[in-house]
Amino acid sequence: MKPFVIALDGPSAAGKGTLARRLAAHYGLAHLDTGSLYRAVGRRILREGHDPADATYAATVAQNLQPVDLQDPELRTEATSKASSIVAAIPAVRANLLAWQREFARHPPEGKHGAVLDGRDIGTVICPDADVKLFVTASLEARAGRRFRELQAAGANPIRRAVLEEMASRDRRDSERATAPLLPAPDAFVLDTSELDADTVFDRVVAFIDSKTRSRRA
Ligand code: CDP
C-alpha cells in the first residue's frame, strides 16, 4: 500500500517541529526533521574547520553523512543554523540528500504506514505527490520572539535584535536561493501562526487533514 505522506514546510520557528511531532504521534506516522540533515552537514563542516560556502567540500560531507552527525550536541546553535542555510543553497548538497529523504517517505521506518516530513521544500521538491501539504508561517517578529525565548530556556543569553537579524538573513537565503527555495506548493494549506498557540494550530491542521481524507474516501 502507498504510504500516507504529510509534507510540512515553512520558515524558521513557525512551529513546524512541534506540529510535525504531534501529527506523527496522532496519526501513527514516522517523522523526519529534514532541517537536521542540513544542520548536520553545516555542523560537521564547522567542526572540521572548513568554510560552509565551499561547495565541493559541502557536497562530499552531504554524501557521507553518518548517523552520529545527527547526534551532535551543537546541532541547534545559532552558528550551526547559519551554516546550515549556507550549505542548503548549494545544489549538490541538496541533490545528495534527496534520495535518502524520498526513501524515508516511500518506506517509513518501524513498519509505520506513512510519514511526516518537515522542511522547506517537501511539498515542492521532495514529495510533490504528498497526500497532504501544509505550509505554516508567521511574522518575522513572532518567529524571532519564539526563537529568543527558546534560546533563553536552553540557558543561552541571546540578544533580541541579533536573533531577529540572523533570522531575517536566513529567511532571505532560504527564499532567494535558486534551488528549491522556501515556497508554498500551489496546493498547500497555508496557516499563519503569528497569533495562534500550538494547540490551536494542531486542532486546525487535524480538522483540515480529516476533512481532506474524508472527502477522498467518500
Ligand atoms: O529549526 P529551524 O526551523 O530554524 O530550521 P531547520 O528546519 O532546522 O532548517 C535549518 C536550515 O536548513 C534552514 O534554514 C534551511 O536553509 C535548510 N533546510 C532546507 O533548505 N530544506 C529543508 N527541507 C530543511 C531545511
PDB file of C-alpha atoms and ligand atoms in Angstrom:
ATOM      1  CA  MET A   1       0.000   0.000   0.000  1.00  0.00           C
ATOM      2  CA  LYS A   2       1.213   3.508  -0.794  1.00  0.00           C
ATOM      3  CA  PRO A   3       2.314   5.261   2.438  1.00  0.00           C
ATOM      4  CA  PHE A   4       0.368   8.264   3.713  1.00  0.00           C
ATOM      5  CA  VAL A   5       2.681  11.293   3.480  1.00  0.00           C
ATOM      6  CA  ILE A   6       2.298  14.705   5.098  1.00  0.00           C
ATOM      7  CA  ALA A   7       4.607  17.425   3.737  1.00  0.00           C
ATOM      8  CA  LEU A   8       5.084  20.266   6.203  1.00  0.00           C
ATOM      9  CA  ASP A   9       7.017  23.343   5.074  1.00  0.00           C
ATOM     10  CA  GLY A  10       7.628  26.824   6.387  1.00  0.00           C
ATOM     11  CA  PRO A  11      10.241  29.286   7.602  1.00  0.00           C
ATOM     12  CA  SER A  12      12.295  29.056  10.764  1.00  0.00           C
ATOM     13  CA  ALA A  13      10.444  28.972  14.099  1.00  0.00           C
ATOM     14  CA  ALA A  14       6.983  28.976  12.506  1.00  0.00           C
ATOM     15  CA  GLY A  15       6.097  25.960  14.662  1.00  0.00           C
ATOM     16  CA  LYS A  16       6.850  23.129  12.223  1.00  0.00           C
ATOM     17  CA  GLY A  17       8.806  20.941  14.651  1.00  0.00           C
ATOM     18  CA  THR A  18       6.160  20.820  17.381  1.00  0.00           C
ATOM     19  CA  LEU A  19       3.370  20.375  14.862  1.00  0.00           C
ATOM     20  CA  ALA A  20       5.217  17.608  12.976  1.00  0.00           C
ATOM     21  CA  ARG A  21       5.857  15.624  16.179  1.00  0.00           C
ATOM     22  CA  ARG A  22       2.250  15.926  17.276  1.00  0.00           C
ATOM     23  CA  LEU A  23       0.872  14.948  13.851  1.00  0.00           C
ATOM     24  CA  ALA A  24       3.191  11.935  13.735  1.00  0.00           C
ATOM     25  CA  ALA A  25       2.012  10.789  17.182  1.00  0.00           C
ATOM     26  CA  HIS A  26      -1.672  11.441  16.382  1.00  0.00           C
ATOM     27  CA  TYR A  27      -1.724   9.554  13.059  1.00  0.00           C
ATOM     28  CA  GLY A  28       0.899   6.910  13.985  1.00  0.00           C
ATOM     29  CA  LEU A  29       3.394   8.118  11.367  1.00  0.00           C
ATOM     30  CA  ALA A  30       7.184   8.274  11.261  1.00  0.00           C
ATOM     31  CA  HIS A  31       8.717  11.761  11.471  1.00  0.00           C
ATOM     32  CA  LEU A  32      11.714  13.186   9.638  1.00  0.00           C
ATOM     33  CA  ASP A  33      13.038  16.630  10.566  1.00  0.00           C
ATOM     34  CA  THR A  34      14.816  17.328   7.268  1.00  0.00           C
ATOM     35  CA  GLY A  35      16.397  20.512   8.686  1.00  0.00           C
ATOM     36  CA  SER A  36      18.532  18.305  10.909  1.00  0.00           C
ATOM     37  CA  LEU A  37      20.228  16.891   7.786  1.00  0.00           C
ATOM     38  CA  TYR A  38      21.319  20.359   6.620  1.00  0.00           C
ATOM     39  CA  ARG A  39      22.283  21.221  10.193  1.00  0.00           C
ATOM     40  CA  ALA A  40      24.405  18.073  10.440  1.00  0.00           C
ATOM     41  CA  VAL A  41      26.223  18.963   7.213  1.00  0.00           C
ATOM     42  CA  GLY A  42      26.822  22.550   8.365  1.00  0.00           C
ATOM     43  CA  ARG A  43      27.926  21.488  11.819  1.00  0.00           C
ATOM     44  CA  ARG A  44      30.401  18.873  10.591  1.00  0.00           C
ATOM     45  CA  ILE A  45      31.984  21.421   8.227  1.00  0.00           C
ATOM     46  CA  LEU A  46      32.391  23.907  11.095  1.00  0.00           C
ATOM     47  CA  ARG A  47      33.790  21.196  13.353  1.00  0.00           C
ATOM     48  CA  GLU A  48      36.327  20.249  10.699  1.00  0.00           C
ATOM     49  CA  GLY A  49      37.342  23.901  10.323  1.00  0.00           C
ATOM     50  CA  HIS A  50      36.133  24.301   6.723  1.00  0.00           C
ATOM     51  CA  ASP A  51      34.101  27.016   5.036  1.00  0.00           C
ATOM     52  CA  PRO A  52      30.360  26.135   4.666  1.00  0.00           C
ATOM     53  CA  ALA A  53      30.363  28.007   1.334  1.00  0.00           C
ATOM     54  CA  ASP A  54      32.922  25.589  -0.164  1.00  0.00           C
ATOM     55  CA  ALA A  55      30.527  23.731  -2.492  1.00  0.00           C
ATOM     56  CA  THR A  56      32.799  20.790  -3.305  1.00  0.00           C
ATOM     57  CA  TYR A  57      33.601  20.065   0.326  1.00  0.00           C
ATOM     58  CA  ALA A  58      29.978  20.525   1.446  1.00  0.00           C
ATOM     59  CA  ALA A  59      28.727  18.139  -1.250  1.00  0.00           C
ATOM     60  CA  THR A  60      31.194  15.466  -0.071  1.00  0.00           C
ATOM     61  CA  VAL A  61      30.084  15.862   3.548  1.00  0.00           C
ATOM     62  CA  ALA A  62      26.410  15.580   2.484  1.00  0.00           C
ATOM     63  CA  GLN A  63      27.200  12.410   0.566  1.00  0.00           C
ATOM     64  CA  ASN A  64      28.977  10.836   3.534  1.00  0.00           C
ATOM     65  CA  LEU A  65      26.693  11.969   6.327  1.00  0.00           C
ATOM     66  CA  GLN A  66      26.716   9.473   9.229  1.00  0.00           C
ATOM     67  CA  PRO A  67      24.021   8.795  11.858  1.00  0.00           C
ATOM     68  CA  VAL A  68      26.433  10.090  14.521  1.00  0.00           C
ATOM     69  CA  ASP A  69      26.463  13.518  12.767  1.00  0.00           C
ATOM     70  CA  LEU A  70      22.754  13.803  13.598  1.00  0.00           C
ATOM     71  CA  GLN A  71      23.535  13.373  17.305  1.00  0.00           C
ATOM     72  CA  ASP A  72      25.922  16.344  17.523  1.00  0.00           C
ATOM     73  CA  PRO A  73      25.016  18.366  20.654  1.00  0.00           C
ATOM     74  CA  GLU A  74      25.614  21.628  18.770  1.00  0.00           C
ATOM     75  CA  LEU A  75      23.109  20.914  16.005  1.00  0.00           C
ATOM     76  CA  ARG A  76      20.756  23.688  17.142  1.00  0.00           C
ATOM     77  CA  THR A  77      23.179  26.508  17.954  1.00  0.00           C
ATOM     78  CA  GLU A  78      22.957  29.815  16.053  1.00  0.00           C
ATOM     79  CA  ALA A  79      26.320  29.158  14.362  1.00  0.00           C
ATOM     80  CA  THR A  80      25.016  25.836  13.049  1.00  0.00           C
ATOM     81  CA  SER A  81      21.739  27.468  11.925  1.00  0.00           C
ATOM     82  CA  LYS A  82      23.674  29.933   9.803  1.00  0.00           C
ATOM     83  CA  ALA A  83      25.993  27.279   8.349  1.00  0.00           C
ATOM     84  CA  SER A  84      23.017  25.023   7.558  1.00  0.00           C
ATOM     85  CA  SER A  85      21.318  27.649   5.416  1.00  0.00           C
ATOM     86  CA  ILE A  86      24.602  28.349   3.581  1.00  0.00           C
ATOM     87  CA  VAL A  87      25.118  24.672   2.689  1.00  0.00           C
ATOM     88  CA  ALA A  88      21.387  24.340   1.875  1.00  0.00           C
ATOM     89  CA  ALA A  89      21.799  26.791  -1.010  1.00  0.00           C
ATOM     90  CA  ILE A  90      24.378  24.515  -2.699  1.00  0.00           C
ATOM     91  CA  PRO A  91      22.581  22.404  -5.364  1.00  0.00           C
ATOM     92  CA  ALA A  92      24.941  19.387  -4.985  1.00  0.00           C
ATOM     93  CA  VAL A  93      24.265  19.271  -1.230  1.00  0.00           C
ATOM     94  CA  ARG A  94      20.510  19.167  -1.851  1.00  0.00           C
ATOM     95  CA  ALA A  95      20.934  16.557  -4.586  1.00  0.00           C
ATOM     96  CA  ASN A  96      22.985  14.343  -2.261  1.00  0.00           C
ATOM     97  CA  LEU A  97      20.325  14.469   0.475  1.00  0.00           C
ATOM     98  CA  LEU A  98      17.332  13.995  -1.821  1.00  0.00           C
ATOM     99  CA  ALA A  99      17.264  10.217  -2.360  1.00  0.00           C
ATOM    100  CA  TRP A 100      17.535   9.487   1.344  1.00  0.00           C
ATOM    101  CA  GLN A 101      14.572  11.772   2.169  1.00  0.00           C
ATOM    102  CA  ARG A 102      12.408  10.226  -0.588  1.00  0.00           C
ATOM    103  CA  GLU A 103      13.299   6.746   0.594  1.00  0.00           C
ATOM    104  CA  PHE A 104      12.171   7.677   4.124  1.00  0.00           C
ATOM    105  CA  ALA A 105       8.795   8.806   2.723  1.00  0.00           C
ATOM    106  CA  ARG A 106       8.411   5.739   0.483  1.00  0.00           C
ATOM    107  CA  HIS A 107       9.454   3.211   3.113  1.00  0.00           C
ATOM    108  CA  PRO A 108       8.856   4.758   6.544  1.00  0.00           C
ATOM    109  CA  PRO A 109      10.847   3.025   9.305  1.00  0.00           C
ATOM    110  CA  GLU A 110       9.469   0.713  12.002  1.00  0.00           C
ATOM    111  CA  GLY A 111       6.666  -0.533   9.760  1.00  0.00           C
ATOM    112  CA  LYS A 112       4.767   2.780  10.010  1.00  0.00           C
ATOM    113  CA  HIS A 113       2.066   3.293   7.362  1.00  0.00           C
ATOM    114  CA  GLY A 114       3.277   6.778   6.480  1.00  0.00           C
ATOM    115  CA  ALA A 115       5.461   9.728   7.390  1.00  0.00           C
ATOM    116  CA  VAL A 116       5.512  13.417   8.220  1.00  0.00           C
ATOM    117  CA  LEU A 117       8.477  15.256   6.715  1.00  0.00           C
ATOM    118  CA  ASP A 118       9.095  18.830   7.761  1.00  0.00           C
ATOM    119  CA  GLY A 119      11.373  21.294   5.997  1.00  0.00           C
ATOM    120  CA  ARG A 120      11.402  23.910   3.269  1.00  0.00           C
ATOM    121  CA  ASP A 121      10.912  22.002   0.005  1.00  0.00           C
ATOM    122  CA  ILE A 122       8.985  18.868   0.962  1.00  0.00           C
ATOM    123  CA  GLY A 123       5.743  19.717  -0.851  1.00  0.00           C
ATOM    124  CA  THR A 124       7.525  21.266  -3.835  1.00  0.00           C
ATOM    125  CA  VAL A 125      10.551  19.002  -4.479  1.00  0.00           C
ATOM    126  CA  ILE A 126      10.959  16.010  -2.148  1.00  0.00           C
ATOM    127  CA  CYS A 127       7.364  14.724  -2.064  1.00  0.00           C
ATOM    128  CA  PRO A 128       5.360  16.604  -4.712  1.00  0.00           C
ATOM    129  CA  ASP A 129       2.770  13.777  -4.557  1.00  0.00           C
ATOM    130  CA  ALA A 130       2.267  14.024  -0.776  1.00  0.00           C
ATOM    131  CA  ASP A 131      -1.295  13.269   0.387  1.00  0.00           C
ATOM    132  CA  VAL A 132      -1.363  16.441   2.498  1.00  0.00           C
ATOM    133  CA  LYS A 133       0.716  19.592   2.026  1.00  0.00           C
ATOM    134  CA  LEU A 134       0.920  22.167   4.796  1.00  0.00           C
ATOM    135  CA  PHE A 135       2.740  25.484   4.883  1.00  0.00           C
ATOM    136  CA  VAL A 136       2.967  27.100   8.303  1.00  0.00           C
ATOM    137  CA  THR A 137       4.295  30.600   8.570  1.00  0.00           C
ATOM    138  CA  ALA A 138       4.322  33.582  10.965  1.00  0.00           C
ATOM    139  CA  SER A 139       5.586  37.158  11.019  1.00  0.00           C
ATOM    140  CA  LEU A 140       9.334  37.658  11.442  1.00  0.00           C
ATOM    141  CA  GLU A 141       8.717  39.352  14.811  1.00  0.00           C
ATOM    142  CA  ALA A 142       6.621  36.469  16.150  1.00  0.00           C
ATOM    143  CA  ARG A 143       9.161  33.875  14.977  1.00  0.00           C
ATOM    144  CA  ALA A 144      12.173  35.773  16.311  1.00  0.00           C
ATOM    145  CA  GLY A 145      10.375  36.180  19.670  1.00  0.00           C
ATOM    146  CA  ARG A 146       9.812  32.416  19.846  1.00  0.00           C
ATOM    147  CA  ARG A 147      13.442  31.635  18.977  1.00  0.00           C
ATOM    148  CA  PHE A 148      14.628  34.206  21.563  1.00  0.00           C
ATOM    149  CA  ARG A 149      12.590  32.501  24.300  1.00  0.00           C
ATOM    150  CA  GLU A 150      13.761  29.062  23.148  1.00  0.00           C
ATOM    151  CA  LEU A 151      17.413  30.139  23.398  1.00  0.00           C
ATOM    152  CA  GLN A 152      16.803  31.638  26.836  1.00  0.00           C
ATOM    153  CA  ALA A 153      15.106  28.467  28.028  1.00  0.00           C
ATOM    154  CA  ALA A 154      18.135  26.492  26.799  1.00  0.00           C
ATOM    155  CA  GLY A 155      20.336  28.544  29.115  1.00  0.00           C
ATOM    156  CA  ALA A 156      21.845  30.879  26.482  1.00  0.00           C
ATOM    157  CA  ASN A 157      21.986  34.646  26.854  1.00  0.00           C
ATOM    158  CA  PRO A 158      20.637  35.835  23.480  1.00  0.00           C
ATOM    159  CA  ILE A 159      20.395  39.421  22.216  1.00  0.00           C
ATOM    160  CA  ARG A 160      16.871  40.034  20.894  1.00  0.00           C
ATOM    161  CA  ARG A 161      17.944  42.281  17.984  1.00  0.00           C
ATOM    162  CA  ALA A 162      20.676  39.848  16.886  1.00  0.00           C
ATOM    163  CA  VAL A 163      18.254  36.900  16.898  1.00  0.00           C
ATOM    164  CA  LEU A 164      15.840  38.867  14.685  1.00  0.00           C
ATOM    165  CA  GLU A 165      18.554  39.972  12.260  1.00  0.00           C
ATOM    166  CA  GLU A 166      20.038  36.496  11.972  1.00  0.00           C
ATOM    167  CA  MET A 167      16.593  35.070  11.287  1.00  0.00           C
ATOM    168  CA  ALA A 168      15.870  37.722   8.642  1.00  0.00           C
ATOM    169  CA  SER A 169      19.081  36.940   6.812  1.00  0.00           C
ATOM    170  CA  ARG A 170      18.403  33.173   6.995  1.00  0.00           C
ATOM    171  CA  ASP A 171      14.871  33.829   5.619  1.00  0.00           C
ATOM    172  CA  ARG A 172      16.437  35.734   2.749  1.00  0.00           C
ATOM    173  CA  ARG A 173      18.970  32.996   1.970  1.00  0.00           C
ATOM    174  CA  ASP A 174      16.281  30.291   2.116  1.00  0.00           C
ATOM    175  CA  SER A 175      13.760  32.227  -0.015  1.00  0.00           C
ATOM    176  CA  GLU A 176      16.086  33.718  -2.612  1.00  0.00           C
ATOM    177  CA  ARG A 177      18.243  30.707  -3.449  1.00  0.00           C
ATOM    178  CA  ALA A 178      17.838  29.341  -6.984  1.00  0.00           C
ATOM    179  CA  THR A 179      17.468  25.667  -5.990  1.00  0.00           C
ATOM    180  CA  ALA A 180      14.382  24.599  -4.027  1.00  0.00           C
ATOM    181  CA  PRO A 181      13.636  27.979  -2.427  1.00  0.00           C
ATOM    182  CA  LEU A 182      11.261  28.216   0.518  1.00  0.00           C
ATOM    183  CA  LEU A 183       7.860  28.432  -1.161  1.00  0.00           C
ATOM    184  CA  PRO A 184       4.364  27.099  -0.501  1.00  0.00           C
ATOM    185  CA  ALA A 185       3.315  24.411  -3.011  1.00  0.00           C
ATOM    186  CA  PRO A 186       0.358  25.713  -5.071  1.00  0.00           C
ATOM    187  CA  ASP A 187      -1.875  23.088  -3.432  1.00  0.00           C
ATOM    188  CA  ALA A 188      -0.667  23.633   0.158  1.00  0.00           C
ATOM    189  CA  PHE A 189      -2.915  24.529   3.101  1.00  0.00           C
ATOM    190  CA  VAL A 190      -1.323  27.768   4.374  1.00  0.00           C
ATOM    191  CA  LEU A 191      -1.632  28.690   8.037  1.00  0.00           C
ATOM    192  CA  ASP A 192      -0.277  31.878   9.642  1.00  0.00           C
ATOM    193  CA  THR A 193       0.545  31.022  13.257  1.00  0.00           C
ATOM    194  CA  SER A 194       1.582  34.531  14.421  1.00  0.00           C
ATOM    195  CA  GLU A 195      -1.444  34.813  16.697  1.00  0.00           C
ATOM    196  CA  LEU A 196      -2.085  31.118  17.356  1.00  0.00           C
ATOM    197  CA  ASP A 197      -0.867  28.838  20.134  1.00  0.00           C
ATOM    198  CA  ALA A 198       0.411  25.315  19.430  1.00  0.00           C
ATOM    199  CA  ASP A 199      -2.876  23.611  20.438  1.00  0.00           C
ATOM    200  CA  THR A 200      -4.956  25.788  18.095  1.00  0.00           C
ATOM    201  CA  VAL A 201      -2.541  25.174  15.213  1.00  0.00           C
ATOM    202  CA  PHE A 202      -2.724  21.427  15.840  1.00  0.00           C
ATOM    203  CA  ASP A 203      -6.549  21.403  16.031  1.00  0.00           C
ATOM    204  CA  ARG A 204      -6.929  23.387  12.801  1.00  0.00           C
ATOM    205  CA  VAL A 205      -4.498  21.215  10.902  1.00  0.00           C
ATOM    206  CA  VAL A 206      -6.095  17.963  12.131  1.00  0.00           C
ATOM    207  CA  ALA A 207      -9.529  19.306  11.106  1.00  0.00           C
ATOM    208  CA  PHE A 208      -8.125  20.102   7.656  1.00  0.00           C
ATOM    209  CA  ILE A 209      -6.447  16.687   7.243  1.00  0.00           C
ATOM    210  CA  ASP A 210      -9.517  14.790   8.443  1.00  0.00           C
ATOM    211  CA  SER A 211     -11.858  16.677   6.121  1.00  0.00           C
ATOM    212  CA  LYS A 212      -9.498  16.109   3.215  1.00  0.00           C
ATOM    213  CA  THR A 213      -9.102  12.388   3.810  1.00  0.00           C
ATOM    214  CA  ARG A 214     -12.865  12.025   4.464  1.00  0.00           C
ATOM    215  CA  SER A 215     -13.758  13.727   1.176  1.00  0.00           C
ATOM    216  CA  ARG A 216     -11.232  11.481  -0.622  1.00  0.00           C
ATOM    217  CA  ARG A 217     -12.777   8.352   0.883  1.00  0.00           C
ATOM    218  CA  ALA A 218     -16.352   9.480   0.065  1.00  0.00           C
TER     219      ALA A 218
HETATM  220  O1  CDP B   1      14.636  24.857  13.172  1.00  0.00           O
HETATM  221  P1  CDP B   1      14.529  25.870  12.067  1.00  0.00           P
HETATM  222  O2  CDP B   1      13.143  25.949  11.508  1.00  0.00           O
HETATM  223  O3  CDP B   1      15.103  27.181  12.407  1.00  0.00           O
HETATM  224  O4  CDP B   1      15.473  25.335  10.890  1.00  0.00           O
HETATM  225  P2  CDP B   1      15.584  23.885  10.314  1.00  0.00           P
HETATM  226  O5  CDP B   1      14.251  23.382   9.833  1.00  0.00           O
HETATM  227  O6  CDP B   1      16.332  23.014  11.267  1.00  0.00           O
HETATM  228  O7  CDP B   1      16.481  24.138   8.995  1.00  0.00           O
HETATM  229  C1  CDP B   1      17.778  24.675   9.058  1.00  0.00           C
HETATM  230  C2  CDP B   1      18.140  25.172   7.664  1.00  0.00           C
HETATM  231  O8  CDP B   1      18.204  24.047   6.783  1.00  0.00           O
HETATM  232  C3  CDP B   1      17.146  26.115   7.027  1.00  0.00           C
HETATM  233  O9  CDP B   1      17.412  27.480   7.330  1.00  0.00           O
HETATM  234  C4  CDP B   1      17.293  25.837   5.537  1.00  0.00           C
HETATM  235  O10 CDP B   1      18.344  26.606   4.980  1.00  0.00           O
HETATM  236  C5  CDP B   1      17.727  24.393   5.484  1.00  0.00           C
HETATM  237  N1  CDP B   1      16.659  23.478   5.077  1.00  0.00           N
HETATM  238  C6  CDP B   1      16.393  23.365   3.724  1.00  0.00           C
HETATM  239  O11 CDP B   1      16.978  24.077   2.926  1.00  0.00           O
HETATM  240  N2  CDP B   1      15.494  22.461   3.279  1.00  0.00           N
HETATM  241  C7  CDP B   1      14.822  21.679   4.135  1.00  0.00           C
HETATM  242  N3  CDP B   1      13.955  20.790   3.670  1.00  0.00           N
HETATM  243  C8  CDP B   1      15.051  21.801   5.526  1.00  0.00           C
HETATM  244  C9  CDP B   1      15.971  22.735   5.974  1.00  0.00           C
END
